XYZ file of C-alpha atoms in Angstrom:
356
model
C 0.000 0.000 0.000
C 1.176 3.610 -0.522
C 2.831 5.340 2.429
C 0.547 7.278 4.757
C 0.298 11.068 4.285
C 2.851 13.088 6.251
C 2.023 14.955 9.437
C -0.903 12.692 10.389
C -0.479 13.562 14.053
C -3.964 13.923 15.540
C -2.912 16.124 18.446
C 0.286 17.752 19.743
C 2.562 15.080 21.228
C 2.703 14.701 24.966
C 5.327 16.639 26.806
C 8.733 14.974 26.934
C 11.235 15.029 29.746
C 13.095 17.838 27.942
C 10.133 20.204 28.304
C 10.029 22.305 31.423
C 7.064 22.472 33.754
C 6.630 26.090 32.693
C 6.331 25.103 29.033
C 3.682 22.505 29.813
C 1.726 24.978 31.902
C 1.945 27.588 29.135
C 0.639 25.109 26.561
C -2.316 24.181 28.783
C -3.099 27.839 29.497
C -3.021 28.790 25.806
C -5.176 25.829 24.806
C -7.779 26.639 27.465
C -7.895 30.298 26.398
C -8.399 29.430 22.725
C -10.991 26.794 23.562
C -12.996 29.241 25.662
C -12.702 31.958 22.996
C -14.141 29.728 20.275
C -16.844 28.485 22.649
C -19.497 26.430 20.878
C -18.399 27.313 17.334
C -18.495 24.396 14.919
C -16.594 23.560 11.755
C -18.340 22.525 8.538
C -17.635 18.913 9.530
C -19.619 19.360 12.739
C -16.499 19.108 14.919
C -15.850 21.740 17.590
C -14.015 24.640 15.940
C -11.192 24.375 18.434
C -10.176 21.078 16.827
C -8.830 23.112 13.882
C -6.264 25.302 15.727
C -5.294 22.212 17.723
C -4.526 20.327 14.490
C -2.601 23.309 13.080
C -0.523 23.401 16.260
C 0.075 19.656 15.876
C 1.478 20.121 12.364
C 3.833 22.846 13.576
C 4.838 20.753 16.577
C 5.834 17.925 14.275
C 7.849 20.438 12.242
C 9.663 21.188 15.533
C 8.892 24.893 15.541
C 9.363 27.121 18.551
C 6.836 27.619 21.366
C 5.707 31.067 20.154
C 4.784 29.692 16.725
C 2.768 26.839 18.222
C 0.953 29.244 20.569
C 0.193 31.553 17.623
C -1.296 28.534 15.830
C -3.641 27.902 18.768
C -4.708 31.560 18.723
C -4.573 32.292 14.992
C -8.358 32.684 14.517
C -9.447 34.169 17.842
C -9.271 37.855 16.851
C -11.075 37.373 13.547
C -13.683 34.855 14.703
C -14.298 35.681 18.372
C -14.598 38.741 20.598
C -10.933 38.581 21.635
C -8.833 41.664 20.802
C -5.183 42.194 19.927
C -4.759 44.232 23.106
C -6.025 41.306 25.162
C -3.712 38.910 23.331
C -0.735 41.182 23.991
C -1.566 41.577 27.663
C -1.975 37.841 28.197
C 0.671 36.386 25.876
C 3.168 39.167 25.154
C 4.080 41.280 22.138
C 5.826 38.516 20.169
C 2.781 36.251 20.010
C 0.471 39.242 19.547
C 2.426 40.314 16.456
C 2.245 36.788 15.019
C -1.524 36.641 15.557
C -1.879 40.116 14.032
C -0.034 39.008 10.891
C -2.272 35.927 10.597
C -5.393 38.064 11.023
C -4.258 40.317 8.171
C -3.709 37.334 5.884
C -7.158 35.950 6.678
C -8.750 39.287 5.801
C -6.688 39.346 2.617
C -8.166 35.970 1.650
C -11.664 37.358 2.129
C -11.292 40.508 0.039
C -9.241 39.294 -2.918
C -11.221 36.298 -4.180
C -11.338 37.681 -7.707
C -7.853 39.198 -7.696
C -5.126 38.002 -10.050
C -2.700 35.400 -8.733
C 0.331 37.690 -8.905
C -1.430 40.407 -6.897
C -2.522 37.919 -4.262
C 0.998 36.583 -3.984
C 2.510 40.066 -3.693
C 0.137 41.116 -0.917
C 0.605 37.842 0.922
C 4.378 38.189 0.914
C 4.118 41.780 2.144
C 1.800 40.675 4.931
C 4.281 38.106 6.230
C 7.478 40.039 5.586
C 7.880 41.087 9.236
C 8.076 37.543 10.555
C 8.463 34.378 8.507
C 6.711 32.369 11.219
C 3.421 33.945 10.165
C 3.759 32.203 6.822
C 4.664 28.900 8.490
C 1.475 29.019 10.566
C -0.581 29.997 7.512
C 0.789 27.052 5.530
C -0.105 24.683 8.362
C -3.545 26.310 8.558
C -4.122 25.799 4.829
C -2.817 22.232 5.019
C -5.358 21.223 7.652
C -8.160 23.025 5.815
C -7.285 21.083 2.660
C -7.296 17.798 4.575
C -10.914 18.498 5.551
C -12.037 20.139 2.297
C -14.635 17.435 1.644
C -16.820 19.129 4.278
C -16.773 22.457 2.419
C -19.691 23.323 0.124
C -18.981 22.045 -3.428
C -19.182 25.531 -4.963
C -16.336 26.712 -2.701
C -14.005 23.729 -3.055
C -12.674 24.616 -6.502
C -11.860 28.201 -5.510
C -10.034 27.043 -2.381
C -8.136 24.356 -4.306
C -7.149 26.803 -7.064
C -5.816 29.275 -4.523
C -3.892 26.502 -2.816
C -2.360 25.286 -6.076
C -1.546 28.781 -7.352
C -0.312 30.449 -4.172
C 0.225 28.306 -1.097
C 1.794 25.196 -2.638
C 4.417 27.245 -4.569
C 5.146 29.243 -1.407
C 5.721 26.032 0.517
C 8.114 24.990 -2.254
C 9.917 28.334 -2.086
C 10.318 27.781 1.646
C 11.820 24.365 0.906
C 8.928 22.548 2.619
C 8.524 19.918 -0.080
C 6.447 17.492 1.961
C 3.881 20.198 2.704
C 3.944 21.331 -0.921
C 3.321 17.824 -2.257
C 0.350 17.228 0.024
C -1.207 20.605 -0.845
C -0.749 19.909 -4.558
C -2.135 16.396 -4.383
C -5.317 17.325 -2.501
C -5.899 20.296 -4.831
C -5.423 18.074 -7.862
C -7.967 15.595 -6.515
C -10.511 18.410 -6.092
C -9.881 20.136 -9.426
C -9.420 17.098 -11.667
C -10.933 14.056 -9.945
C -11.090 11.954 -13.140
C -7.376 12.359 -13.855
C -6.584 11.742 -10.191
C -8.498 8.450 -10.197
C -6.967 7.374 -13.518
C -3.433 7.873 -12.221
C -4.271 6.174 -8.922
C -5.610 3.159 -10.814
C -2.421 3.045 -12.872
C -0.328 3.126 -9.695
C -2.322 0.251 -8.235
C -1.678 -1.851 -11.355
C 2.015 -1.020 -11.189
C 2.136 -2.194 -7.576
C 0.645 -5.507 -8.592
C 2.975 -5.906 -11.589
C 6.150 -4.875 -9.801
C 5.545 -6.980 -6.708
C 8.140 -6.202 -4.033
C 10.297 -3.968 -6.215
C 10.526 -1.227 -3.577
C 11.695 -3.645 -0.891
C 14.011 -5.437 -3.342
C 15.795 -2.231 -4.337
C 16.015 -1.005 -0.739
C 17.631 -4.271 0.352
C 19.980 -4.535 -2.637
C 21.209 -0.952 -2.483
C 21.667 -1.061 1.294
C 23.648 -4.276 0.887
C 25.891 -2.815 -1.842
C 26.605 0.330 0.179
C 27.279 -1.646 3.351
C 29.763 -3.837 1.466
C 31.716 -0.661 0.682
C 31.630 0.518 4.295
C 28.871 3.100 3.874
C 26.183 3.251 6.534
C 22.898 4.253 4.893
C 19.139 4.410 5.161
C 17.351 3.648 1.885
C 13.611 4.262 1.539
C 11.427 3.995 -1.550
C 8.126 5.565 -2.454
C 5.793 6.203 -5.365
C 5.587 9.631 -6.872
C 2.347 11.407 -6.081
C -0.464 11.680 -8.666
C -0.060 15.441 -9.139
C 3.689 15.100 -9.710
C 3.005 12.406 -12.308
C 0.306 14.513 -13.993
C 2.532 17.585 -14.135
C 5.328 15.572 -15.759
C 2.899 14.171 -18.323
C 1.754 17.688 -19.172
C 5.270 19.121 -19.313
C 6.749 16.382 -21.478
C 3.601 15.594 -23.488
C 3.614 11.950 -22.383
C 0.777 9.500 -22.031
C 0.373 7.585 -18.801
C 1.656 4.435 -20.508
C 4.838 6.223 -21.643
C 5.711 7.469 -18.197
C 8.684 5.907 -16.469
C 10.581 6.431 -13.191
C 7.402 6.460 -11.112
C 9.341 5.046 -8.167
C 11.824 7.179 -6.254
C 14.348 6.311 -3.544
C 16.075 8.386 -0.911
C 19.535 7.299 0.120
C 20.673 9.013 3.324
C 24.342 8.731 4.294
C 26.596 10.330 6.947
C 28.778 12.680 4.855
C 29.135 14.512 1.546
C 31.970 12.185 0.544
C 29.627 9.260 1.158
C 27.052 10.889 -1.154
C 29.410 10.822 -4.127
C 30.701 7.375 -3.185
C 27.125 6.056 -3.011
C 26.423 7.600 -6.410
C 29.326 5.708 -7.953
C 28.234 2.445 -6.352
C 24.646 2.823 -7.588
C 25.926 3.385 -11.135
C 28.013 0.235 -10.856
C 25.033 -1.831 -9.705
C 22.569 -0.486 -12.293
C 22.909 1.339 -15.610
C 22.518 5.101 -15.328
C 20.064 6.871 -17.634
C 22.010 9.467 -19.665
C 21.118 13.089 -19.017
C 19.312 12.351 -15.753
C 22.039 13.334 -13.267
C 21.790 16.566 -11.257
C 24.201 17.742 -8.590
C 22.324 19.950 -6.142
C 25.097 19.555 -3.565
C 27.702 21.574 -5.437
C 24.950 23.847 -6.796
C 22.085 24.028 -4.263
C 18.641 25.287 -5.204
C 17.582 28.778 -4.091
C 15.682 27.321 -1.126
C 18.912 25.592 0.033
C 17.794 22.149 -1.146
C 20.828 19.907 -1.622
C 20.968 16.372 -2.945
C 22.339 14.238 -5.770
C 19.713 13.084 -8.266
C 20.192 10.244 -10.716
C 17.943 7.830 -12.585
C 18.945 4.197 -13.115
C 17.503 1.121 -14.791
C 16.567 -1.044 -11.832
C 15.074 -4.518 -11.478
C 12.435 -5.556 -14.050
C 13.978 -2.974 -16.419
C 12.127 -0.267 -14.536
C 13.469 3.248 -14.215
C 13.919 4.484 -10.657
C 15.101 7.845 -9.395
C 17.652 8.043 -6.591
C 18.075 11.060 -4.322
C 21.305 10.813 -2.328
C 21.879 13.176 0.606
C 23.193 13.507 4.152
C 20.963 13.616 7.225
C 21.288 17.394 7.537
C 20.389 17.794 3.858
C 17.401 15.507 4.371
C 16.184 17.599 7.299
C 16.271 20.734 5.137
C 14.683 18.915 2.187
C 11.751 17.794 4.336
C 11.201 20.852 6.535
C 12.781 23.671 4.556
C 13.213 26.919 6.445
C 11.640 25.299 9.510
C 14.776 23.156 9.801
C 17.080 26.171 10.052
C 15.603 27.737 13.158
C 16.514 31.185 11.818
C 13.305 32.553 13.311
C 14.683 31.823 16.787
C 17.655 34.154 16.453
C 15.909 37.453 16.977
C 12.585 38.804 18.241
C 11.676 40.170 14.808
C 12.708 36.935 13.071
C 13.569 36.930 9.380
C 12.089 38.438 6.272
C 10.607 36.162 3.626
C 12.604 36.167 0.434
C 10.328 36.743 -2.552
């Protein structure tokens, strides 16, 4: 079966021994305040409204963001949707959290008044709104991610507009921030809403491929791990299918039919050092034939969002093309969490400015 979606945490994890008593008390206090503020409000699903900020906080907790960001997630709707005021937020929680909540309130109002605006104008205003503190954008992305996960409860006439905005604005922003896992999930849910027939067709094709290929993912993981270990390289090799939207986009870009598409399976090879990355690349090319023109070195030339990895495509078992991404653990952390992995927002009260 395909791997489960990322960030499926249902609630913030329990406090660990590294958390102080003060932190636990603060989390309880903030949760109680937000719960009382939202009162008996309900979501479209019928769930208590407070379940939404709790889920947003859970996503940010799993991304290992700082306490202020998680608290802002719990409070991100209280000013707009309840009788709470910014002055009250500042008095109770301090200026840092108040400024984060204020930025989130501005973005929510922006969403409401620019439904018919052009994509570029929306994007410009959004970036200006979050320019004072990048954490505002991180909370907004988590907010949009949870809303997309529950989009089936939204009225049908609104789903397409929400999905289009997600695909045009929020998913690319997540990519710009280097948060590829968040981007992929936003894209995939939007694709399912906007083009359900194509989504189901690709899903059916993936199911047939699973049946035809048998244990190819496990076979390649075992074989590659064995080959690397024989050369003294400690590694973690994991395989996965590409997501339907990624497959669809490649078909559109390269004018391919679904039957012509190859390299649907991708593997991540995580090793201790940069030297090991290049060594692992050489070993993989010895084990399987490399596909000409499909090698990219994002270690020597990182992407603008600081993504680093070696990419290559090889002819694996059953004559099937598979893509390998070879990186170190620190590179993997950045590839998965993007700017959230850097912790730059922790260095100063005013945090960092988003780079457009």
